Short mmCIF file of C-alpha atoms in Angstrom, two decimals:
data_model
loop_
_atom_site.label_atom_id
_atom_site.label_comp_id
_atom_site.label_asym_id
_atom_site.label_seq_id
_atom_site.Cartn_x
_atom_site.Cartn_y
_atom_site.Cartn_z
CA UNK A 1 19.58 -9.88 -7.07
CA UNK A 2 22.37 -9.54 -9.60
CA UNK A 3 21.30 -6.23 -11.11
CA UNK A 4 19.64 -3.43 -9.17
CA UNK A 5 19.23 0.30 -9.68
CA UNK A 6 18.17 1.41 -6.20
CA UNK A 7 18.88 0.35 -2.64
CA UNK A 8 16.98 1.07 0.56
CA UNK A 9 16.38 -0.32 4.02
CA UNK A 10 13.23 -1.52 5.75
CA UNK A 11 13.81 -0.65 9.44
CA UNK A 12 14.61 -3.81 11.36
CA UNK A 13 16.21 -3.38 14.78
CA UNK A 14 16.49 -7.08 15.65
CA UNK A 15 18.16 -7.97 12.33
CA UNK A 16 15.52 -10.41 11.03
CA UNK A 17 12.24 -9.38 9.40
CA UNK A 18 9.22 -11.65 9.81
CA UNK A 19 7.68 -11.91 6.34
CA UNK A 20 4.88 -14.07 7.72
CA UNK A 21 3.35 -10.85 9.08
CA UNK A 22 3.34 -9.07 5.70
CA UNK A 23 0.03 -7.37 4.88
CA UNK A 24 -1.28 -4.34 2.98
CA UNK A 25 0.09 -1.27 4.76
CA UNK A 26 -0.87 1.50 2.31
CA UNK A 27 -4.49 1.56 1.18
CA UNK A 28 -6.50 4.54 0.01
CA UNK A 29 -4.85 7.70 1.26
CA UNK A 30 -1.71 7.07 3.29
CA UNK A 31 -1.85 10.40 5.15
CA UNK A 32 -5.27 11.47 3.77
CA UNK A 33 -7.66 9.42 5.90
CA UNK A 34 -10.72 10.59 3.95
CA UNK A 35 -9.72 8.33 1.05
CA UNK A 36 -10.17 4.62 1.85
CA UNK A 37 -10.01 1.25 0.11
CA UNK A 38 -12.15 -1.36 1.84
CA UNK A 39 -11.58 -4.07 -0.78
CA UNK A 40 -7.87 -4.79 -0.42
CA UNK A 41 -6.59 -8.26 -1.28
CA UNK A 42 -4.17 -10.03 1.06
CA UNK A 43 -2.91 -13.58 0.81
CA UNK A 44 0.04 -14.94 2.78
CA UNK A 45 0.12 -18.70 2.49
CA UNK A 46 2.58 -21.55 2.96
CA UNK A 47 4.16 -23.32 -0.01
CA UNK A 48 4.79 -26.40 2.14
CA UNK A 49 2.42 -28.96 3.68
CA UNK A 50 2.99 -27.25 7.04
CA UNK A 51 0.73 -24.15 7.19
CA UNK A 52 3.21 -22.29 9.40
CA UNK A 53 6.23 -22.90 7.14
CA UNK A 54 8.52 -19.91 6.53
CA UNK A 55 8.51 -20.76 2.81
CA UNK A 56 5.56 -18.59 1.77
CA UNK A 57 3.90 -16.88 -1.15
CA UNK A 58 2.53 -13.38 -0.65
CA UNK A 59 -0.06 -11.42 -2.64
CA UNK A 60 -0.97 -7.81 -1.86
CA UNK A 61 -3.28 -5.52 -3.80
CA UNK A 62 -4.88 -2.16 -3.02
CA UNK A 63 -5.88 1.20 -4.44
CA UNK A 64 -3.60 4.06 -3.41
CA UNK A 65 -4.15 7.81 -3.49
CA UNK A 66 -0.76 9.45 -4.05
CA UNK A 67 -2.25 12.77 -5.17
CA UNK A 68 -0.04 15.45 -3.59
CA UNK A 69 -1.27 18.66 -5.18
CA UNK A 70 -4.57 20.46 -5.81
CA UNK A 71 -3.33 21.61 -9.23
CA UNK A 72 -4.76 18.51 -10.96
CA UNK A 73 -8.29 17.04 -10.95
CA UNK A 74 -9.29 14.73 -8.10
CA UNK A 75 -8.95 11.54 -10.17
CA UNK A 76 -5.23 12.12 -10.76
CA UNK A 77 -2.83 10.40 -8.37
CA UNK A 78 -4.96 7.27 -7.88
CA UNK A 79 -3.13 4.02 -8.62
CA UNK A 80 -3.55 0.27 -8.43
CA UNK A 81 -0.65 -1.59 -6.77
CA UNK A 82 -0.18 -5.36 -6.90
CA UNK A 83 2.63 -7.33 -5.25
CA UNK A 84 3.55 -10.97 -5.77
CA UNK A 85 6.46 -12.32 -3.75
CA UNK A 86 7.98 -15.47 -2.31
CA UNK A 87 10.01 -16.02 0.86
CA UNK A 88 13.19 -17.96 0.10
CA UNK A 89 13.29 -21.46 1.59
CA UNK A 90 16.38 -21.83 3.75
CA UNK A 91 17.47 -23.29 7.06
CA UNK A 92 19.55 -20.15 7.60
CA UNK A 93 17.65 -17.22 9.11
CA UNK A 94 19.99 -14.82 7.32
CA UNK A 95 19.07 -16.26 3.90
CA UNK A 96 15.28 -16.02 4.22
CA UNK A 97 14.81 -13.07 1.88
CA UNK A 98 11.65 -11.90 0.16
CA UNK A 99 11.84 -11.76 -3.64
CA UNK A 100 9.10 -10.63 -5.95
CA UNK A 101 7.60 -8.02 -8.23
CA UNK A 102 5.42 -4.97 -7.76
CA UNK A 103 3.10 -3.60 -10.47
CA UNK A 104 1.85 0.00 -10.47
CA UNK A 105 -0.57 1.65 -12.91
CA UNK A 106 -3.15 4.51 -12.80
CA UNK A 107 -6.73 3.55 -11.95
CA UNK A 108 -7.85 5.31 -15.11
CA UNK A 109 -6.42 2.40 -17.12
CA UNK A 110 -9.15 0.09 -15.80
CA UNK A 111 -12.52 -0.19 -17.58
CA UNK A 112 -15.31 1.88 -16.09
CA UNK A 113 -17.76 -1.03 -16.33
CA UNK A 114 -17.65 -3.31 -13.26
CA UNK A 115 -18.28 -6.42 -15.38
CA UNK A 116 -15.18 -5.75 -17.50
CA UNK A 117 -13.06 -4.98 -14.45
CA UNK A 118 -13.99 -8.34 -12.94
CA UNK A 119 -12.76 -10.05 -16.12
CA UNK A 120 -9.30 -8.46 -15.90
CA UNK A 121 -6.73 -11.16 -15.16
CA UNK A 122 -5.15 -8.93 -12.49
CA UNK A 123 -8.42 -9.21 -10.50
CA UNK A 124 -9.69 -12.63 -11.52
CA UNK A 125 -6.47 -14.38 -10.48
CA UNK A 126 -6.11 -12.29 -7.31
CA UNK A 127 -9.58 -13.21 -6.07
CA UNK A 128 -9.02 -16.89 -6.84
CA UNK A 129 -5.82 -16.84 -4.77
CA UNK A 130 -7.58 -15.01 -1.94
CA UNK A 131 -10.39 -17.62 -1.99
CA UNK A 132 -7.88 -20.53 -1.85
CA UNK A 133 -8.66 -21.69 -5.40
CA UNK A 134 -5.59 -23.50 -6.82
CA UNK A 135 -3.40 -20.96 -5.06
CA UNK A 136 0.04 -22.03 -6.32
CA UNK A 137 -1.02 -22.35 -9.96
CA UNK A 138 -2.93 -19.08 -10.02
CA UNK A 139 -0.13 -17.34 -8.13
CA UNK A 140 2.40 -18.33 -10.80
CA UNK A 141 0.07 -17.05 -13.53
CA UNK A 142 -0.51 -13.76 -11.72
CA UNK A 143 3.22 -13.33 -11.09
CA UNK A 144 3.84 -13.38 -14.85
CA UNK A 145 1.34 -10.51 -15.25
CA UNK A 146 2.83 -8.51 -12.37
CA UNK A 147 6.34 -9.08 -13.71
CA UNK A 148 5.28 -7.82 -17.14
CA UNK A 149 5.81 -11.09 -19.03
CA UNK A 150 2.10 -11.21 -19.84
CA UNK A 151 -0.16 -8.26 -20.61
CA UNK A 152 -3.10 -7.09 -18.53
CA UNK A 153 -6.30 -7.75 -20.42
CA UNK A 154 -8.92 -5.00 -20.82
CA UNK A 155 -6.18 -2.49 -19.99
CA UNK A 156 -6.25 0.98 -21.57
CA UNK A 157 -2.83 1.22 -23.26
CA UNK A 158 -3.08 5.01 -23.20
CA UNK A 159 -1.85 4.74 -19.60
CA UNK A 160 1.51 3.52 -18.35
CA UNK A 161 2.14 0.41 -16.29
CA UNK A 162 5.36 -0.11 -14.40
CA UNK A 163 6.83 -3.34 -13.01
CA UNK A 164 9.72 -3.41 -10.54
CA UNK A 165 11.58 -6.45 -9.25
CA UNK A 166 12.68 -6.36 -5.62
CA UNK A 167 14.57 -8.33 -3.03
CA UNK A 168 14.24 -7.61 0.68
CA UNK A 169 16.89 -9.36 2.72
CA UNK A 170 16.18 -10.63 6.22
CA UNK A 171 18.15 -7.70 7.69
CA UNK A 172 15.99 -5.15 5.80
CA UNK A 173 18.40 -4.24 2.97
CA UNK A 174 16.19 -3.77 -0.10
CA UNK A 175 17.20 -3.80 -3.77
CA UNK A 176 14.97 -2.67 -6.64
CA UNK A 177 15.32 -2.92 -10.39
CA UNK A 178 12.94 -2.12 -13.26
CA UNK A 179 11.55 -5.12 -15.14
CA UNK A 180 10.84 -2.73 -18.02
CA UNK A 181 14.19 -0.84 -18.19
CA UNK A 182 12.85 1.51 -20.88
CA UNK A 183 10.01 2.67 -18.58
CA UNK A 184 11.18 6.31 -18.62
CA UNK A 185 14.37 8.04 -19.72
CA UNK A 186 13.85 10.70 -17.00
CA UNK A 187 15.91 9.90 -13.90
CA UNK A 188 13.56 11.88 -11.65
CA UNK A 189 10.53 9.88 -12.82
CA UNK A 190 12.35 6.56 -12.44
CA UNK A 191 13.38 7.50 -8.91
CA UNK A 192 9.90 8.79 -7.97
CA UNK A 193 8.08 5.62 -9.05
CA UNK A 194 10.71 3.33 -7.48
CA UNK A 195 10.50 5.34 -4.25
CA UNK A 196 6.71 4.93 -4.07
CA UNK A 197 7.11 1.21 -4.74
CA UNK A 198 9.61 1.02 -1.88
CA UNK A 199 7.26 2.87 0.49
CA UNK A 200 4.48 0.41 -0.37
CA UNK A 201 6.74 -2.56 0.38
CA UNK A 202 8.19 -0.97 3.52
CA UNK A 203 4.83 -0.36 5.14
CA UNK A 204 3.64 -3.84 4.21
CA UNK A 205 6.37 -5.18 6.52
CA UNK A 206 7.31 -2.38 8.93
CA UNK A 207 5.20 -0.57 11.51
CA UNK A 208 6.50 2.85 12.55
CA UNK A 209 7.34 2.95 16.27
CA UNK A 210 9.74 5.91 16.54
CA UNK A 211 8.21 8.45 14.16
CA UNK A 212 4.86 9.70 12.93
CA UNK A 213 2.97 8.31 9.93
CA UNK A 214 3.65 11.47 7.91
CA UNK A 215 7.41 10.96 8.26
CA UNK A 216 7.51 8.14 5.70
CA UNK A 217 10.73 9.55 4.23
CA UNK A 218 12.63 8.69 7.40
CA UNK A 219 14.23 5.93 5.34
CA UNK A 220 13.91 5.92 1.57
CA UNK A 221 15.90 4.63 -1.42
CA UNK A 222 19.03 5.92 -3.05
CA UNK A 223 20.44 5.21 -6.53
CA UNK A 224 23.30 2.76 -7.01
CA UNK A 225 25.38 4.11 -9.87
CA UNK A 226 27.55 1.02 -10.29
CA UNK A 227 28.40 -2.22 -8.52
CA UNK A 228 31.92 -1.07 -7.66
CA UNK A 229 32.79 -1.28 -3.93
CA UNK A 230 33.27 2.49 -3.80
CA UNK A 231 29.86 3.31 -5.31
CA UNK A 232 28.16 0.69 -3.12
CA UNK A 233 29.75 2.18 -0.04
CA UNK A 234 28.70 5.68 -1.06
CA UNK A 235 25.12 4.43 -1.49
CA UNK A 236 25.26 2.91 2.00
CA UNK A 237 26.53 6.17 3.48
CA UNK A 238 23.67 8.04 1.80
CA UNK A 239 21.21 5.73 3.57
CA UNK A 240 22.91 6.43 6.90
CA UNK A 241 22.87 10.18 6.21
CA UNK A 242 19.10 10.09 5.69
CA UNK A 243 18.74 9.25 9.37
CA UNK A 244 21.49 11.70 10.31
CA UNK A 245 19.47 14.43 8.62
CA UNK A 246 16.41 13.48 10.69
CA UNK A 247 18.41 13.66 13.92
CA UNK A 248 19.87 17.05 12.95
CA UNK A 249 16.36 18.37 12.28
CA UNK A 250 15.13 17.19 15.68
CA UNK A 251 18.14 18.70 17.44
CA UNK A 252 17.64 22.09 15.81
CA UNK A 253 13.91 22.06 16.56
CA UNK A 254 14.58 21.27 20.20
CA UNK A 255 17.13 24.08 20.40
CA UNK A 256 14.58 26.56 19.04
CA UNK A 257 11.54 25.35 21.01
CA UNK A 258 13.52 24.68 24.20
CA UNK A 259 11.60 21.45 24.78
CA UNK A 260 11.91 17.79 23.84
CA UNK A 261 9.68 16.48 21.05
CA UNK A 262 7.96 13.14 21.61
CA UNK A 263 6.79 12.89 17.97
CA UNK A 264 10.19 11.52 17.05
CA UNK A 265 11.89 9.17 19.52
CA UNK A 266 15.57 10.11 19.23
CA UNK A 267 16.76 7.03 21.10
CA UNK A 268 14.70 4.82 18.81
CA UNK A 269 16.03 6.49 15.66
CA UNK A 270 19.61 6.06 16.86
CA UNK A 271 18.83 2.37 17.49
CA UNK A 272 17.59 2.20 13.88
CA UNK A 273 20.84 3.74 12.66
CA UNK A 274 22.98 1.28 14.57
CA UNK A 275 20.95 -1.62 13.16
CA UNK A 276 21.17 -0.13 9.64
CA UNK A 277 24.96 0.14 9.91
CA UNK A 278 25.18 -3.51 11.01
CA UNK A 279 22.92 -4.59 8.12
CA UNK A 280 24.94 -2.64 5.54
CA UNK A 281 28.19 -4.22 6.73
CA UNK A 282 26.58 -7.68 6.81
CA UNK A 283 25.42 -7.26 3.19
CA UNK A 284 28.88 -6.04 2.07
CA UNK A 285 27.57 -2.58 1.22
CA UNK A 286 29.99 -0.80 3.56
CA UNK A 287 33.36 -1.92 4.91
CA UNK A 288 34.15 -2.88 8.49
CA UNK A 289 36.23 0.30 8.91
CA UNK A 290 33.30 2.50 7.86
CA UNK A 291 31.01 0.61 10.23
CA UNK A 292 33.35 1.18 13.17
CA UNK A 293 33.78 4.84 12.27
CA UNK A 294 30.03 5.51 12.05
CA UNK A 295 29.21 3.61 15.24
CA UNK A 296 31.86 5.58 17.11
CA UNK A 297 30.37 8.85 15.85
CA UNK A 298 26.88 7.89 16.96
CA UNK A 299 28.15 7.35 20.47
CA UNK A 300 28.99 11.06 20.41
CA UNK A 301 25.56 11.84 18.95
CA UNK A 302 23.92 9.97 21.82
CA UNK A 303 25.97 11.93 24.35
CA UNK A 304 25.11 15.21 22.61
CA UNK A 305 21.37 14.49 22.70
CA UNK A 306 21.60 13.40 26.33
CA UNK A 307 23.32 16.70 27.20
CA UNK A 308 20.70 18.69 25.26
CA UNK A 309 17.84 16.84 26.97
CA UNK A 310 19.38 17.44 30.40
CA UNK A 311 19.82 21.13 29.57
CA UNK A 312 16.17 21.44 28.46
CA UNK A 313 14.93 19.65 31.57
CA UNK A 314 17.19 21.80 33.78
CA UNK A 315 15.89 24.99 32.17
CA UNK A 316 12.29 23.83 32.72
CA UNK A 317 13.02 23.05 36.39
CA UNK A 318 14.67 26.46 36.83
CA UNK A 319 11.65 28.23 35.32
CA UNK A 320 9.26 26.42 37.65
CA UNK A 321 11.48 27.23 40.63
CA UNK A 322 11.64 30.92 39.65
CA UNK A 323 7.86 31.09 39.29
CA UNK A 324 7.41 29.50 42.72
CA UNK A 325 9.87 31.91 44.37
CA UNK A 326 8.27 34.90 42.66
CA UNK A 327 4.82 33.88 43.87
CA UNK A 328 6.16 33.54 47.41
CA UNK A 329 7.62 37.07 47.25
CA UNK A 330 4.33 38.47 45.91
CA UNK A 331 2.44 36.76 48.72
CA UNK A 332 4.88 38.14 51.27
CA UNK A 333 4.53 41.63 49.77
CA UNK A 334 0.73 41.51 49.86
CA UNK A 335 0.69 40.37 53.50
CA UNK A 336 3.26 43.01 54.46
CA UNK A 337 1.34 45.84 52.77
CA UNK A 338 -1.92 44.70 54.28
CA UNK A 339 -0.34 44.60 57.74
CA UNK A 340 1.29 47.99 57.29
CA UNK A 341 -1.93 49.67 56.11
CA UNK A 342 -4.12 47.90 58.61
CA UNK A 343 -2.07 48.88 61.68
CA UNK A 344 -1.05 52.34 60.48
CA UNK A 345 -4.51 53.57 59.53
CA UNK A 346 -6.66 52.42 62.46
CA UNK A 347 -10.31 51.85 61.77
CA UNK A 348 -12.36 54.66 63.25
CA UNK A 349 -15.10 56.95 62.06
CA UNK A 350 -12.79 59.92 61.52
CA UNK A 351 -10.37 57.98 59.27
CA UNK A 352 -13.03 56.22 57.24
CA UNK A 353 -13.16 57.29 53.61
CA UNK A 354 -16.30 57.03 51.52
CA UNK A 355 -15.28 55.37 48.28
CA UNK A 356 -17.35 55.32 45.16
CA UNK A 357 -17.66 52.13 43.12
CA UNK A 358 -15.51 53.67 40.34
CA UNK A 359 -12.78 54.44 42.85
CA UNK A 360 -12.87 50.85 44.12
CA UNK A 361 -12.63 49.42 40.59
CA UNK A 362 -9.78 51.78 39.70
CA UNK A 363 -7.93 50.88 42.89
CA UNK A 364 -8.30 47.18 42.19
CA UNK A 365 -7.05 47.61 38.63
CA UNK A 366 -4.06 49.64 39.77
CA UNK A 367 -3.28 47.06 42.45
CA UNK A 368 -3.43 44.20 39.94
CA UNK A 369 -1.20 46.08 37.48
CA UNK A 370 1.23 46.91 40.29
CA UNK A 371 1.55 43.33 41.50
CA UNK A 372 1.88 41.96 37.93
CA UNK A 373 4.68 44.46 37.29
CA UNK A 374 6.38 43.46 40.54
CA UNK A 375 5.95 39.75 39.67
CA UNK A 376 7.53 40.30 36.25
CA UNK A 377 10.38 42.27 37.80
CA UNK A 378 11.10 39.49 40.27
CA UNK A 379 11.01 36.91 37.44
CA UNK A 380 13.45 39.00 35.40
CA UNK A 381 15.73 39.38 38.40
CA UNK A 382 15.92 35.64 39.07
CA UNK A 383 16.23 34.76 35.36
CA UNK A 384 19.15 37.17 34.96
CA UNK A 385 20.87 35.35 37.79
CA UNK A 386 20.74 32.08 35.81
CA UNK A 387 22.62 33.50 32.83
CA UNK A 388 26.24 32.35 32.50
CA UNK A 389 27.33 36.01 32.47
CA UNK A 390 25.90 36.52 35.96
CA UNK A 391 28.62 34.37 37.53
CA UNK A 392 31.25 36.59 35.96
CA UNK A 393 29.46 39.75 37.11
CA UNK A 394 29.66 38.61 40.74
CA UNK A 395 33.40 39.21 40.69
CA UNK A 396 32.90 42.81 39.58
CA UNK A 397 30.08 43.80 41.99
CA UNK A 398 30.91 47.14 43.67
CA UNK A 399 31.01 47.56 47.46
CA UNK A 400 28.25 50.17 47.24
CA UNK A 401 25.94 47.68 45.49
CA UNK A 402 26.64 45.04 48.11
CA UNK A 403 26.00 47.55 50.92
CA UNK A 404 22.71 48.71 49.36
CA UNK A 405 21.47 45.12 49.05
CA UNK A 406 22.05 44.71 52.80
CA UNK A 407 20.81 48.10 54.06
CA UNK A 408 17.58 48.41 52.04
CA UNK A 409 16.04 45.13 53.35
CA UNK A 410 17.03 46.12 56.91
CA UNK A 411 15.29 49.50 56.54
CA UNK A 412 12.19 47.78 55.15
CA UNK A 413 12.08 45.32 58.09
CA UNK A 414 12.59 48.17 60.58
CA UNK A 415 9.68 50.17 59.13
CA UNK A 416 7.46 47.11 59.11
CA UNK A 417 8.31 46.38 62.76
CA UNK A 418 7.64 50.02 63.76
CA UNK A 419 4.26 49.97 61.99
CA UNK A 420 3.20 46.77 63.71
#
């Protein structure tokens, strides 16, 4: 594509996307599963006599609910999206790109009457292609409508329609450009619509393996301000930094929660980044020097995450060990007290005490509170010993403290032996 306004990347770890698997990925509500579209149109057919040829034509169409606020009525945010595209015919795997057009307009622009909607060329041609009726001829006619060269009949011109040309290279690098350059003078609106078009294309090709469905902004588009090498390289770095931002967010969350988060596979995201860097350099978006610099940095990122993970796992192991030790001490204390009381106060009629039920309940409550307090104290004692400062404090422990830690246990053992 000679001219393009935005650039993005469809995640592709192995370096070659399989466009033969393209299908509708966003239908109804993307994250709102209560909104569905059961009548999507998908056609992915060969342009050659061989049905499994890589030279293919692709048609996608679905209703999409992009409503993201309750401030507007429920019919706002519903759009119709249609994609027509062709896989380039080439013996080179690197040259098998997907080029096409994507058309977006609000559902309100369609006639309310079903009979009129069926007569719209955007539907009539789509259904003919889906039903294998003169596919190539009808595809070419539909592509002119999607591209904006021909108007949509029975369309309410009070609504906007937007057509965007795109090229998705085999390595995932994606370029987008408006077919109607005067669509909107507002940069924010142009970016927003192009971004939604990119998401639609991305999820038609890519299935998310290392992040949740709601994290669809893991990779998005960025503007290309000019075709100069410097501006292209800056755009490429912005794509890389999108994934850097995700990794930083995960690292901070793990530091706060003190546990690893399986919702985002850090190793998988780093693999994405390394593949993205290779794709950007292959497509002459970034230089070889920048590629080497970024790959070297991500080796350090890997090491940092590995250290953090090991620290979190070590802390978890330490906590479990402390709990186990504390429970052992509580068990030992209970047995010791029982033995001391049992052998000190011999069971005979003169020593028996008549206890009321309230006294029994109160005694049990006090015992439970006592042992919980002791358990917490033992936990605190062991946890304080794991702090880095505790190693330094060992060097400043007084002789009296050391002596007391030896004498007190000996006195306790002596009393216990005497009682038994």
